[in-house]
Tab-separated table of C-alpha atoms and ligand atoms in Angstrom:
chain	number	residue	atom	x	y	z
F	313	MET	CA	14.156	-10.496	-20.758
F	314	LEU	CA	16.299	-7.343	-19.739
F	315	THR	CA	19.241	-9.876	-19.141
F	316	GLN	CA	18.920	-11.357	-22.442
F	317	TRP	CA	19.104	-7.838	-24.002
F	318	LYS	CA	22.245	-7.205	-21.782
F	319	THR	CA	23.949	-10.660	-22.667
F	320	ASN	CA	23.258	-10.095	-26.348
F	321	MET	CA	24.929	-6.418	-26.227
F	322	ARG	CA	27.649	-7.718	-24.478
F	323	ASN	CA	27.942	-10.976	-26.901
F	324	SER	CA	27.938	-8.641	-30.098
F	325	ARG	CA	30.342	-6.219	-28.731
F	326	ARG	CA	32.604	-9.310	-27.880
F	327	LYS	CA	32.289	-10.839	-31.238
F	328	ALA	CA	32.437	-8.210	-33.711
F	329	GLY	CA	35.059	-5.768	-34.482
F	330	SER	CA	34.686	-2.088	-35.027
F	331	ASP	CA	33.764	-2.504	-38.473
F	332	GLY	CA	30.728	-4.813	-37.275
F	333	MET	CA	32.141	-7.938	-38.953
F	334	THR	CA	32.270	-10.945	-37.385
F	335	LYS	CA	35.951	-12.136	-36.854
F	336	ALA	CA	36.977	-15.755	-37.486
F	337	GLN	CA	36.429	-17.708	-34.362
F	338	LYS	CA	38.092	-20.767	-32.726
F	339	THR	CA	36.558	-24.024	-31.859
F	340	ARG	CA	36.252	-24.834	-28.266
F	341	ARG	CA	36.803	-27.843	-26.597
F	342	THR	CA	33.718	-29.146	-24.044
F	343	THR	CA	32.621	-32.293	-22.448
F	344	VAL	CA	30.142	-32.803	-25.406
F	345	GLY	CA	32.297	-32.361	-28.336
F	346	ALA	CA	34.348	-29.483	-30.246
F	347	ILE	CA	31.789	-26.373	-30.468
F	348	ASP	CA	32.524	-23.170	-32.660
F	349	SER	CA	32.835	-20.609	-30.010
F	350	VAL	CA	30.398	-18.208	-31.415
F	351	VAL	CA	27.786	-20.936	-31.415
F	352	LEU	CA	29.071	-21.946	-28.029
F	353	ASP	CA	28.449	-18.189	-26.858
F	354	PHE	CA	25.230	-17.838	-28.273
F	355	THR	CA	23.613	-21.393	-27.433
F	356	ALA	CA	25.108	-20.920	-24.050
F	357	GLY	CA	23.194	-17.625	-23.661
F	358	ASP	CA	21.813	-16.633	-20.197
F	359	ASP	CA	22.660	-20.076	-19.014
F	360	LEU	CA	26.218	-19.193	-17.561
F	361	GLN	CA	24.569	-16.371	-14.865
F	362	LEU	CA	21.106	-18.109	-14.564
F	363	ASP	CA	22.606	-21.655	-13.926
F	364	ARG	CA	24.073	-20.390	-10.959
F	365	MET	CA	20.679	-20.285	-9.230
F	366	LEU	CA	20.472	-23.985	-9.980
F	367	VAL	CA	23.449	-25.011	-8.483
F	368	SER	CA	22.092	-26.340	-5.434
F	369	ALA	CA	19.295	-28.077	-6.992
F	370	ASP	CA	21.495	-29.974	-9.601
F	371	CYS	CA	23.601	-31.380	-6.541
F	372	ILE	CA	20.511	-32.654	-4.694
F	373	GLY	CA	19.297	-34.346	-7.977
F	374	THR	CA	22.445	-35.758	-8.602
F	375	ALA	CA	22.824	-37.330	-5.317
F	376	ALA	CA	19.397	-38.867	-5.841
F	377	HIS	CA	20.332	-40.147	-8.930
F	378	VAL	CA	23.652	-41.544	-7.804
F	379	THR	CA	22.242	-43.257	-4.953
F	380	MET	CA	19.501	-44.926	-7.179
F	381	LEU	CA	22.083	-46.201	-9.142
F	382	SER	CA	24.013	-47.802	-6.385
F	383	ARG	CA	20.945	-49.426	-5.565
F	384	ILE	CA	19.661	-50.976	-8.731
F	385	PRO	CA	20.400	-54.581	-9.555
F	386	VAL	CA	23.025	-54.376	-12.123
F	387	ARG	CA	26.246	-56.481	-12.235
F	388	PRO	CA	28.869	-55.078	-11.965
F	389	ARG	CA	27.272	-52.373	-9.841
F	390	ILE	CA	27.687	-48.704	-11.500
F	391	PHE	CA	28.508	-47.244	-8.020
F	392	SER	CA	29.298	-49.190	-4.827
F	393	ALA	CA	27.894	-47.793	-1.521
F	394	ALA	CA	31.534	-46.234	-0.624
F	395	GLU	CA	31.716	-45.010	-4.322
F	396	CYS	CA	28.179	-43.127	-3.835
F	397	ARG	CA	29.060	-41.685	-0.558
F	398	ALA	CA	32.369	-40.249	-2.235
F	399	VAL	CA	30.417	-38.530	-5.100
F	400	ILE	CA	27.739	-37.251	-2.321
F	401	ARG	CA	30.419	-35.815	-0.235
F	402	GLU	CA	31.766	-34.029	-3.076
F	403	LEU	CA	28.275	-32.944	-4.012
F	404	GLY	CA	28.049	-31.330	-0.518
F	405	ALA	CA	31.286	-29.429	-0.812
F	406	ILE	CA	30.034	-27.974	-4.256
F	407	LEU	CA	26.813	-27.036	-2.584
F	408	ARG	CA	28.588	-25.172	0.126
F	409	ALA	CA	30.783	-23.568	-2.233
F	410	ALA	CA	27.674	-22.492	-4.296
F	411	GLN	CA	26.067	-21.242	-1.194
F	412	ALA	CA	28.958	-19.063	-0.497
F	413	GLY	CA	28.904	-17.591	-4.041
F	414	GLN	CA	31.993	-19.517	-4.974
F	415	PHE	CA	31.015	-21.752	-7.839
F	416	THR	CA	31.661	-20.675	-11.370
F	417	ILE	CA	30.359	-21.734	-14.525
F	418	SER	CA	32.853	-21.270	-17.290
F	419	LEU	CA	31.743	-21.006	-21.221
F	420	ASP	CA	33.110	-24.282	-22.103
F	421	ASP	CA	30.677	-26.037	-19.336
F	422	GLN	CA	27.697	-24.144	-21.065
F	423	ASP	CA	25.781	-24.948	-18.173
F	424	VAL	CA	25.246	-26.143	-14.537
F	425	HIS	CA	25.059	-29.435	-15.290
F	426	LEU	CA	28.298	-30.090	-17.166
F	427	ALA	CA	30.294	-27.721	-14.572
F	428	ILE	CA	29.336	-29.962	-12.177
F	429	GLU	CA	30.305	-33.009	-13.953
F	430	ARG	CA	33.604	-31.437	-14.863
F	431	VAL	CA	34.444	-30.655	-11.075
F	432	LEU	CA	33.441	-34.107	-10.172
F	433	THR	CA	35.476	-35.705	-12.535
F	434	ALA	CA	38.379	-33.807	-11.648
F	435	LYS	CA	37.912	-34.640	-8.038
F	436	LEU	CA	36.900	-38.357	-8.344
F	437	GLY	CA	38.039	-39.118	-11.674
F	438	GLU	CA	36.039	-42.513	-12.891
F	439	LEU	CA	33.405	-41.789	-10.359
F	440	GLY	CA	32.769	-38.488	-11.832
F	441	LYS	CA	32.618	-39.743	-15.398
F	442	LYS	CA	29.798	-42.081	-14.321
F	443	VAL	CA	27.233	-39.676	-12.848
F	444	HIS	CA	25.660	-38.954	-15.843
F	445	THR	CA	24.658	-42.790	-16.452
F	446	GLY	CA	21.240	-43.352	-17.359
F	447	ARG	CA	20.277	-39.569	-17.259
F	448	SER	CA	20.382	-36.696	-19.922
F	449	ARG	CA	20.884	-33.072	-19.468
F	450	ASN	CA	16.818	-32.667	-20.457
F	451	ASP	CA	15.692	-34.927	-17.071
F	452	GLN	CA	18.587	-33.160	-15.203
F	453	VAL	CA	17.069	-29.627	-15.779
F	454	ALA	CA	13.826	-30.342	-15.336
F	455	VAL	CA	14.350	-31.838	-11.963
F	456	ASP	CA	16.503	-29.181	-11.275
F	457	LEU	CA	13.682	-26.666	-12.106
F	458	ARG	CA	10.844	-28.567	-9.972
F	459	LEU	CA	13.318	-28.528	-7.026
F	460	TYR	CA	14.075	-24.876	-7.339
F	461	ALA	CA	10.393	-24.264	-8.138
F	462	ARG	CA	9.524	-26.142	-4.727
F	463	GLU	CA	11.655	-23.787	-2.728
F	464	GLN	CA	10.389	-20.735	-4.509
F	465	LEU	CA	6.756	-21.836	-4.124
F	466	ILE	CA	7.112	-22.433	-0.346
F	467	GLY	CA	8.604	-18.983	0.059
F	468	LEU	CA	6.185	-17.206	-2.018
F	469	ILE	CA	3.017	-19.060	0.176
F	470	GLY	CA	4.877	-17.741	3.298
F	471	GLU	CA	4.973	-14.139	1.926
F	472	ALA	CA	1.531	-14.012	0.843
F	473	LEU	CA	0.261	-15.365	4.079
F	474	GLU	CA	2.367	-12.658	5.650
F	475	LEU	CA	0.801	-9.929	3.346
F	476	ALA	CA	-2.610	-11.669	3.941
F	477	ALA	CA	-2.089	-11.768	7.972
F	478	VAL	CA	-1.137	-8.058	7.555
F	479	MET	CA	-4.422	-7.104	5.861
F	480	THR	CA	-6.198	-9.391	8.474
F	481	ARG	CA	-4.942	-7.462	11.385
F	482	LEU	CA	-5.633	-3.960	9.995
F	483	GLY	CA	-9.098	-5.001	9.635
F	484	ARG	CA	-9.244	-6.333	13.052
F	485	ALA	CA	-7.710	-3.036	14.583
F	486	ASN	CA	-10.283	-1.144	12.479
F	487	VAL	CA	-13.308	-2.998	12.463
F	488	GLY	CA	-15.570	0.015	13.229
F	489	VAL	CA	-13.822	2.570	10.945
F	490	PRO	CA	-16.216	3.606	8.161
F	491	MET	CA	-14.892	4.112	4.843
F	492	VAL	CA	-16.620	5.289	1.759
F	493	GLY	CA	-17.259	1.982	-0.700
F	494	ARG	CA	-16.667	3.060	-4.421
F	495	THR	CA	-18.194	2.261	-7.590
F	496	HIS	CA	-16.789	3.205	-10.681
F	497	MET	CA	-14.557	4.916	-8.573
F	498	GLN	CA	-17.419	7.220	-7.420
F	499	PRO	CA	-18.714	7.435	-3.870
F	500	ALA	CA	-21.145	4.652	-3.611
F	501	MET	CA	-22.290	3.195	-0.402
F	502	PRO	CA	-20.835	3.388	3.339
F	503	SER	CA	-18.365	0.743	4.133
F	504	SER	CA	-15.582	-0.001	6.476
F	505	VAL	CA	-11.746	-0.073	6.557
F	506	ALA	CA	-11.865	-3.478	7.648
F	507	LEU	CA	-14.217	-4.775	4.888
F	508	TRP	CA	-11.539	-3.099	2.643
F	509	ALA	CA	-8.477	-4.761	4.060
F	510	THR	CA	-9.783	-8.243	4.665
F	511	ALA	CA	-10.728	-8.103	0.618
F	512	HIS	CA	-7.051	-7.606	-0.068
F	513	ALA	CA	-6.448	-10.597	2.578
F	514	GLU	CA	-9.091	-13.099	0.989
F	515	SER	CA	-8.062	-12.407	-2.320
F	516	LEU	CA	-4.498	-13.426	-1.161
F	517	LEU	CA	-5.854	-16.432	0.267
F	518	ASP	CA	-7.203	-17.451	-2.874
F	519	ASP	CA	-3.879	-17.097	-4.525
F	520	VAL	CA	-2.587	-19.284	-1.780
F	521	THR	CA	-4.891	-21.970	-2.882
F	522	LEU	CA	-3.618	-21.666	-6.088
F	523	LEU	CA	-0.015	-21.849	-5.569
F	524	ARG	CA	-0.803	-25.043	-3.617
F	525	ALA	CA	-2.496	-26.522	-6.860
F	526	ALA	CA	0.653	-25.311	-8.644
F	527	TYR	CA	3.003	-27.061	-6.022
F	528	ALA	CA	0.972	-30.408	-6.195
F	529	ILE	CA	1.391	-30.472	-9.935
F	530	ASN	CA	5.287	-29.636	-9.560
F	531	ASP	CA	5.596	-32.052	-6.830
F	532	GLN	CA	6.130	-35.030	-9.443
F	533	CYS	CA	9.741	-36.133	-10.121
F	534	PRO	CA	10.961	-36.019	-13.805
F	535	LEU	CA	14.179	-38.018	-13.450
F	536	GLY	CA	14.707	-41.195	-15.197
F	537	ALA	CA	13.082	-39.759	-18.278
F	538	ALA	CA	16.765	-39.197	-19.805
F	539	ALA	CA	16.272	-37.923	-23.093
F	540	SER	CA	12.681	-38.536	-23.344
F	541	TYR	CA	12.422	-41.988	-24.102
F	542	GLY	CA	13.996	-43.882	-21.072
F	543	VAL	CA	17.231	-45.899	-20.910
F	544	PRO	CA	17.778	-49.821	-21.252
F	545	LEU	CA	18.924	-49.995	-17.472
F	546	PRO	CA	16.437	-51.014	-14.549
F	547	LEU	CA	16.129	-47.099	-13.042
F	548	ASP	CA	14.209	-47.106	-9.934
F	549	ARG	CA	12.223	-43.783	-10.442
F	550	ALA	CA	10.005	-44.201	-7.638
F	551	LEU	CA	13.180	-44.286	-5.312
F	552	THR	CA	14.562	-41.257	-6.822
F	553	ALA	CA	11.304	-39.407	-6.575
F	554	ARG	CA	10.969	-40.806	-2.715
F	555	LEU	CA	14.645	-39.789	-1.993
F	556	LEU	CA	13.786	-36.277	-3.687
F	557	GLY	CA	10.810	-35.722	-1.648
F	558	PHE	CA	8.432	-35.807	-4.169
F	559	ALA	CA	4.844	-37.338	-4.132
F	560	ARG	CA	5.722	-39.530	-6.999
F	561	PRO	CA	7.492	-39.736	-10.404
F	562	VAL	CA	5.760	-38.283	-13.445
F	563	HIS	CA	4.651	-41.498	-14.892
F	564	ASN	CA	5.132	-41.183	-18.551
F	565	VAL	CA	8.937	-40.324	-19.703
F	566	LEU	CA	8.047	-38.059	-22.721
F	567	TYR	CA	5.567	-36.174	-20.821
F	568	ALA	CA	8.285	-35.743	-17.884
F	569	ASN	CA	10.001	-33.489	-20.637
F	570	ASN	CA	7.216	-32.359	-22.228
F	571	ALA	CA	5.879	-30.624	-19.150
F	572	ARG	CA	8.982	-28.467	-18.807
F	573	GLY	CA	7.628	-25.107	-19.571
F	574	LYS	CA	4.133	-26.133	-18.757
F	575	ILE	CA	4.729	-26.097	-15.115
F	576	GLU	CA	6.757	-22.957	-15.131
F	577	ALA	CA	3.878	-21.099	-17.151
F	578	LEU	CA	1.530	-22.761	-14.484
F	579	ILE	CA	3.690	-21.562	-11.817
F	580	LEU	CA	3.791	-17.888	-13.412
F	581	SER	CA	0.072	-17.683	-13.794
F	582	THR	CA	-0.393	-18.114	-10.150
F	583	CYS	CA	2.201	-15.412	-10.080
F	584	SER	CA	0.232	-13.410	-12.160
F	585	GLN	CA	-2.607	-13.562	-9.994
F	586	VAL	CA	-0.733	-12.773	-6.737
F	587	MET	CA	0.497	-9.621	-8.796
F	588	LEU	CA	-3.029	-8.518	-9.818
F	589	SER	CA	-4.132	-8.801	-6.212
F	590	LEU	CA	-0.925	-6.638	-5.496
F	591	SER	CA	-2.035	-4.381	-8.154
F	592	ARG	CA	-5.405	-3.668	-7.003
F	593	LEU	CA	-3.871	-2.913	-3.560
F	594	ALA	CA	-1.182	-0.907	-4.709
F	595	GLN	CA	-3.839	1.108	-6.900
F	596	ASP	CA	-6.066	1.905	-4.272
F	597	LEU	CA	-3.387	2.823	-1.760
F	598	MET	CA	-1.962	5.470	-4.724
F	599	LEU	CA	-5.482	6.711	-4.586
F	600	PHE	CA	-6.196	6.744	-0.867
F	601	THR	CA	-2.756	8.191	0.001
F	602	MET	CA	-3.397	11.333	-2.217
F	603	PRO	CA	-3.674	14.566	-0.121
F	604	GLU	CA	-6.942	15.162	-1.664
F	605	PHE	CA	-8.295	11.445	-0.075
F	606	GLY	CA	-5.580	11.403	3.085
F	607	TYR	CA	-7.387	7.894	3.937
F	608	PHE	CA	-4.151	6.375	4.790
F	609	SER	CA	-0.380	7.629	5.326
F	610	LEU	CA	2.273	5.269	4.173
F	611	PRO	CA	5.451	5.352	6.115
F	612	ALA	CA	7.854	8.337	5.242
F	613	GLU	CA	10.661	5.943	4.646
F	614	PHE	CA	8.838	4.175	2.445
F	615	GLY	CA	8.624	6.852	-0.092
F	616	THR	CA	11.360	8.817	-1.853
F	617	GLY	CA	11.927	12.562	-2.626
F	618	SER	CA	12.538	14.512	-5.167
F	619	SER	CA	15.665	16.235	-6.552
F	620	ILE	CA	13.808	19.393	-7.036
F	621	MET	CA	10.612	19.628	-5.218
F	622	PRO	CA	11.483	19.920	-1.568
F	623	GLN	CA	8.047	18.915	0.026
F	624	LYS	CA	7.886	15.525	-2.267
F	625	ASN	CA	7.352	12.003	-0.631
F	626	ASN	CA	6.216	9.819	-3.433
F	627	PRO	CA	4.728	6.629	-2.945
F	628	ASP	CA	7.399	4.801	-5.230
F	629	VAL	CA	7.091	1.254	-4.064
F	630	VAL	CA	3.541	0.996	-4.741
F	631	GLU	CA	4.329	2.526	-8.304
F	632	LEU	CA	7.167	-0.128	-8.855
F	633	VAL	CA	4.897	-2.761	-7.671
F	634	ARG	CA	2.105	-1.428	-10.376
F	635	ALA	CA	5.013	-1.705	-13.206
F	636	ARG	CA	6.085	-5.028	-11.964
F	637	VAL	CA	2.554	-6.717	-12.424
F	638	SER	CA	3.104	-5.779	-16.304
F	639	ARG	CA	6.531	-7.361	-16.012
F	640	VAL	CA	5.472	-10.650	-14.219
F	641	VAL	CA	2.653	-11.102	-16.619
F	642	ALA	CA	5.212	-10.380	-19.650
F	643	CYS	CA	7.301	-13.483	-18.001
F	644	GLU	CA	4.246	-15.560	-18.027
F	645	LEU	CA	3.305	-14.538	-21.733
F	646	ALA	CA	6.993	-14.915	-22.741
F	647	VAL	CA	7.082	-18.547	-21.356
F	648	VAL	CA	3.650	-19.702	-22.866
F	649	ASP	CA	4.554	-18.249	-26.089
F	650	ILE	CA	8.166	-20.261	-26.576
F	651	CYS	CA	6.010	-23.211	-25.488
F	652	LYS	CA	2.660	-22.823	-27.669
F	653	SER	CA	4.972	-23.834	-31.108
F	654	LEU	CA	6.884	-26.714	-29.549
F	655	PRO	CA	6.483	-30.394	-30.742
F	656	SER	CA	6.909	-33.194	-28.132
F	657	GLY	CA	10.440	-34.314	-26.996
F	658	TYR	CA	13.153	-31.819	-25.674
F	659	ASN	CA	13.786	-28.781	-27.486
F	660	ARG	CA	16.343	-26.362	-26.840
F	661	ASP	CA	14.121	-23.481	-26.941
F	662	LEU	CA	12.741	-24.168	-23.338
F	663	GLN	CA	16.284	-22.986	-22.087
F	664	ASP	CA	14.712	-19.924	-23.108
F	665	THR	CA	11.920	-19.956	-20.505
F	666	LYS	CA	14.561	-20.354	-17.642
F	667	GLY	CA	15.254	-16.454	-17.883
F	668	PRO	CA	11.412	-15.441	-17.070
F	669	PHE	CA	10.590	-18.000	-15.078
F	670	LEU	CA	13.261	-17.141	-12.356
F	671	GLU	CA	12.620	-13.116	-13.062
F	672	GLY	CA	8.835	-13.893	-12.554
F	673	LEU	CA	9.141	-15.836	-9.202
F	674	ALA	CA	11.845	-13.140	-7.768
F	675	THR	CA	9.880	-10.542	-8.527
F	676	THR	CA	6.716	-11.672	-7.401
F	677	ARG	CA	8.283	-12.164	-3.909
F	678	ALA	CA	10.124	-9.079	-3.935
F	679	CYS	CA	6.812	-7.521	-4.312
F	680	LEU	CA	4.863	-9.456	-1.708
F	681	ARG	CA	7.644	-8.665	0.980
F	682	ALA	CA	7.817	-5.133	0.066
F	683	MET	CA	4.038	-4.377	0.221
F	684	ALA	CA	3.929	-6.586	3.741
F	685	LEU	CA	6.259	-4.605	5.121
F	686	MET	CA	4.738	-1.310	3.942
F	687	MET	CA	1.139	-2.318	5.164
F	688	ALA	CA	2.123	-3.180	8.420
F	689	ASN	CA	3.304	0.308	8.727
F	690	THR	CA	0.422	2.317	7.198
F	691	ARG	CA	-1.519	4.579	9.227
F	692	VAL	CA	-5.370	4.885	9.080
F	693	ASN	CA	-6.669	8.415	9.307
F	694	ARG	CA	-10.300	8.567	10.754
F	695	GLU	CA	-10.680	12.168	10.581
F	696	ALA	CA	-10.098	12.166	6.720
F	697	LEU	CA	-12.292	8.953	6.023
F	698	ALA	CA	-15.364	10.346	7.990
F	699	ARG	CA	-14.518	13.380	5.995
F	700	GLY	CA	-15.306	11.573	2.698
F	701	PHE	CA	-18.870	10.895	3.676
F	702	SER	CA	-21.472	13.044	1.488
F	703	ALA	CA	-25.198	12.566	1.988
F	704	GLY	CA	-25.606	10.593	-1.196
F	705	VAL	CA	-23.471	7.516	0.015
F	706	PHE	CA	-26.430	7.174	2.233
F	707	ALA	CA	-29.054	7.159	-0.564
F	708	THR	CA	-29.269	3.112	-0.437
F	709	ASP	CA	-29.519	2.766	3.005
F	710	LYS	CA	-32.319	5.417	3.281
F	711	ALA	CA	-34.395	3.579	0.524
F	712	LEU	CA	-33.975	0.513	2.257
F	713	GLU	CA	-35.185	2.185	5.659
F	714	LEU	CA	-38.413	3.010	3.366
F	715	VAL	CA	-38.544	-0.854	2.446
F	716	GLY	CA	-38.570	-1.583	6.087
F	717	ARG	CA	-41.462	0.401	6.754
F	718	GLY	CA	-43.340	-1.413	4.040
F	719	MET	CA	-42.561	0.525	0.717
F	720	PRO	CA	-41.822	-1.683	-2.439
F	721	PHE	CA	-38.169	-1.605	-3.192
F	722	ARG	CA	-38.729	0.636	-6.635
F	723	ASP	CA	-40.918	3.064	-4.975
F	724	ALA	CA	-38.412	3.666	-2.449
F	725	TYR	CA	-35.621	4.049	-4.906
F	726	GLN	CA	-37.883	6.510	-6.724
F	727	TYR	CA	-38.526	8.490	-3.730
F	728	VAL	CA	-34.853	8.753	-2.570
F	729	LYS	CA	-34.001	9.882	-6.186
F	730	ASP	CA	-36.339	12.280	-6.214
F	731	HIS	CA	-35.309	13.853	-2.981
F	732	LEU	CA	-31.593	13.350	-3.063
F	733	ALA	CA	-31.011	17.164	-2.594
F	734	GLU	CA	-32.862	16.889	0.913
F	735	LEU	CA	-31.205	13.411	1.998
F	736	ASP	CA	-29.620	14.043	5.467
F	737	THR	CA	-26.188	12.453	6.412
F	738	MET	CA	-26.621	9.477	8.368
F	739	ASP	CA	-24.301	8.286	10.845
F	740	PRO	CA	-21.769	6.303	8.776
F	741	ALA	CA	-20.764	4.394	11.860
F	742	GLU	CA	-24.331	3.293	12.683
F	743	SER	CA	-24.723	2.425	9.215
F	744	ILE	CA	-21.796	-0.095	8.671
F	745	ARG	CA	-23.158	-1.541	12.327
F	746	ARG	CA	-26.497	-2.257	10.511
F	747	LYS	CA	-24.966	-4.384	7.319
F	748	THR	CA	-24.837	-7.761	9.804
F	749	HIS	CA	-25.008	-10.425	7.064
F	750	LEU	CA	-22.279	-12.893	6.165
F	751	GLY	CA	-19.183	-10.970	4.900
F	752	ALA	CA	-20.854	-7.580	5.084
F	753	THR	CA	-19.335	-4.531	7.346
F	754	ALA	CA	-20.575	-5.926	10.721
F	755	GLY	CA	-20.493	-9.542	9.519
F	756	LEU	CA	-17.038	-10.112	8.843
F	757	ASP	CA	-15.278	-13.474	10.497
F	758	PHE	CA	-11.964	-12.389	11.253
F	759	ALA	CA	-11.301	-15.630	13.271
F	760	ALA	CA	-12.180	-17.443	9.803
F	761	TYR	CA	-9.560	-15.525	8.315
F	762	GLU	CA	-7.079	-15.800	11.000
F	763	ALA	CA	-7.766	-19.669	10.800
F	764	ARG	CA	-7.189	-19.957	7.334
F	765	VAL	CA	-3.883	-18.372	7.567
F	766	GLY	CA	-2.957	-20.387	10.433
F	767	ALA	CA	-4.017	-23.519	8.531
F	768	GLU	CA	-1.895	-22.594	5.646
F	769	ARG	CA	1.062	-21.810	7.393
F	770	ARG	CA	1.273	-24.944	8.957
F	771	TRP	CA	0.865	-26.608	5.509
F	772	ARG	CA	3.826	-24.581	4.363
F	773	LYS	CA	5.987	-25.328	7.476
F	774	ALA	CA	5.203	-29.147	7.019
F	775	ARG	CA	6.405	-29.032	3.460
F	776	TRP	CA	9.594	-27.013	4.430
F	777	ASP	CA	10.395	-29.304	6.961
F	778	GLY	CA	10.140	-32.258	5.058
F	779	HIS	CA	12.113	-30.726	1.941
F	780	CYS	CA	14.837	-29.671	4.308
F	781	ARG	CA	14.860	-33.140	5.717
F	782	ALA	CA	14.677	-35.140	2.556
F	783	VAL	CA	17.906	-32.781	1.407
F	784	SER	CA	19.752	-33.556	4.498
F	785	ARG	CA	19.115	-37.381	4.702
F	786	LEU	CA	20.365	-37.434	1.036
F	787	LEU	CA	23.428	-35.333	1.012
F	788	GLY	CA	24.122	-36.106	4.960
F	789	ILE	CA	24.599	-32.472	5.874
F	790	SER	CA	22.104	-30.184	7.632
F	791	TYR	CA	20.550	-28.579	4.819
F	792	LYS	CA	18.196	-25.335	5.571
F	793	GLY	CA	17.659	-24.273	2.111
P	1027	LIG	N1	20.803	-25.623	-20.581
P	1027	LIG	C1	19.862	-26.593	-21.143
P	1027	LIG	C2	18.099	-26.236	-20.901
P	1027	LIG	O1	18.175	-25.644	-20.109
P	1027	LIG	C3	19.958	-27.543	-20.421
P	1027	LIG	C4	19.541	-28.838	-21.375
P	1027	LIG	C5	20.371	-29.013	-22.765
P	1027	LIG	N2	20.029	-30.232	-23.284
P	1027	LIG	C6	20.118	-30.615	-24.484
P	1027	LIG	N3	19.809	-31.713	-25.215
P	1027	LIG	N4	21.085	-29.647	-25.072
P	1027	LIG	O2	17.374	-26.537	-21.707
């Protein structure tokens, strides 16, 4: 959204004279016809920058499409096997150039799709002009985004698992360390650092389940849908899907294009869930690192100082994470809002879902990385945690002690309530040892958390290896993402 604002500002400066009036503009020749340059600038929008993120995906998708075209029974053949290899070699070169930051998309290209076609045509002549046979930029951008999303989801899952593992380790290392449990932010009952830490781990593990659901829905290939209605060529869509390592093609060609935006919104909604997990963790840390609490200390190098107050070391990372929760939710809402009024078939509005999609993914990943690093270096202050206990925190335990001696709970509750002033502090360590039931302070199954992290990591590695294998085979290179 910020990038959109910047582009708008730049464009309005570029196009308007000092009097603010738009000057007469020239028409630009593009691959798809002559376009007024103001219109070209306006419609290309942020694509010239954003599509740089999609160059690899576009090369991979094009390689699969061309391979499929070389194998289908059309006479004369669209591509011979040798011609297909020549196109793929060139696509490999473009991919490498893009990875080295040396591939540019010009305004006359409009987007990554026509930029790559331009380069292929410049290098290969007729062969370059054939690559767009039986496809449209609509299914092309849809497959690019799904390939991009696949890599991002695998990355995100890895980062969420890393933080879940860090929180589980923190829990294990502090299994017997008491911490006041709060409700309404007020002291409530004896709890532990382990309960607190693994609550965050479990939230992230549930987010991983959501990310995997998003992965499964994303794992269908839209290529071959063309403009939205298929083409009169015997396209082998199952082959294209297989070459790209998708589980299957999206069946309906109209839905293949209608699903654009829906997939992005779905993925961003799982990002919002991840960010909600991080938001709670960030908020807890802000509170519990205040000197008045002092339960935890963040690594000094994770804070920033003040330009005027020499003593300051502020928890900027967690504050920015809190702000970025709002930004990711805003990205999700931007995509949902753009899609909510769209009719069937491709609509150019969809282009504007790209910015928030890329931003939401990148922001979520950056926040996960920063939080994992910070939590791995956070110190637990046992004395400050112990100081947090007041007698009232043990009131419920006391009432339940009376229940143990045969008193009905409501009478025990009333008795303790009437004698709050006489309540003794109990030993918090003993109190947390007594809660032995499933999931309570003495009933936490660390091994189960570790097993879940391990299983998800194996799933993730298999997906990443499969993805790299499919791309490497397709392009005849060693692809490592
Ligand atoms: N840049 C466009 C997008 O992101 C590519 C598709 C353009 N398709 C079209 N029919 N104009 O949606």
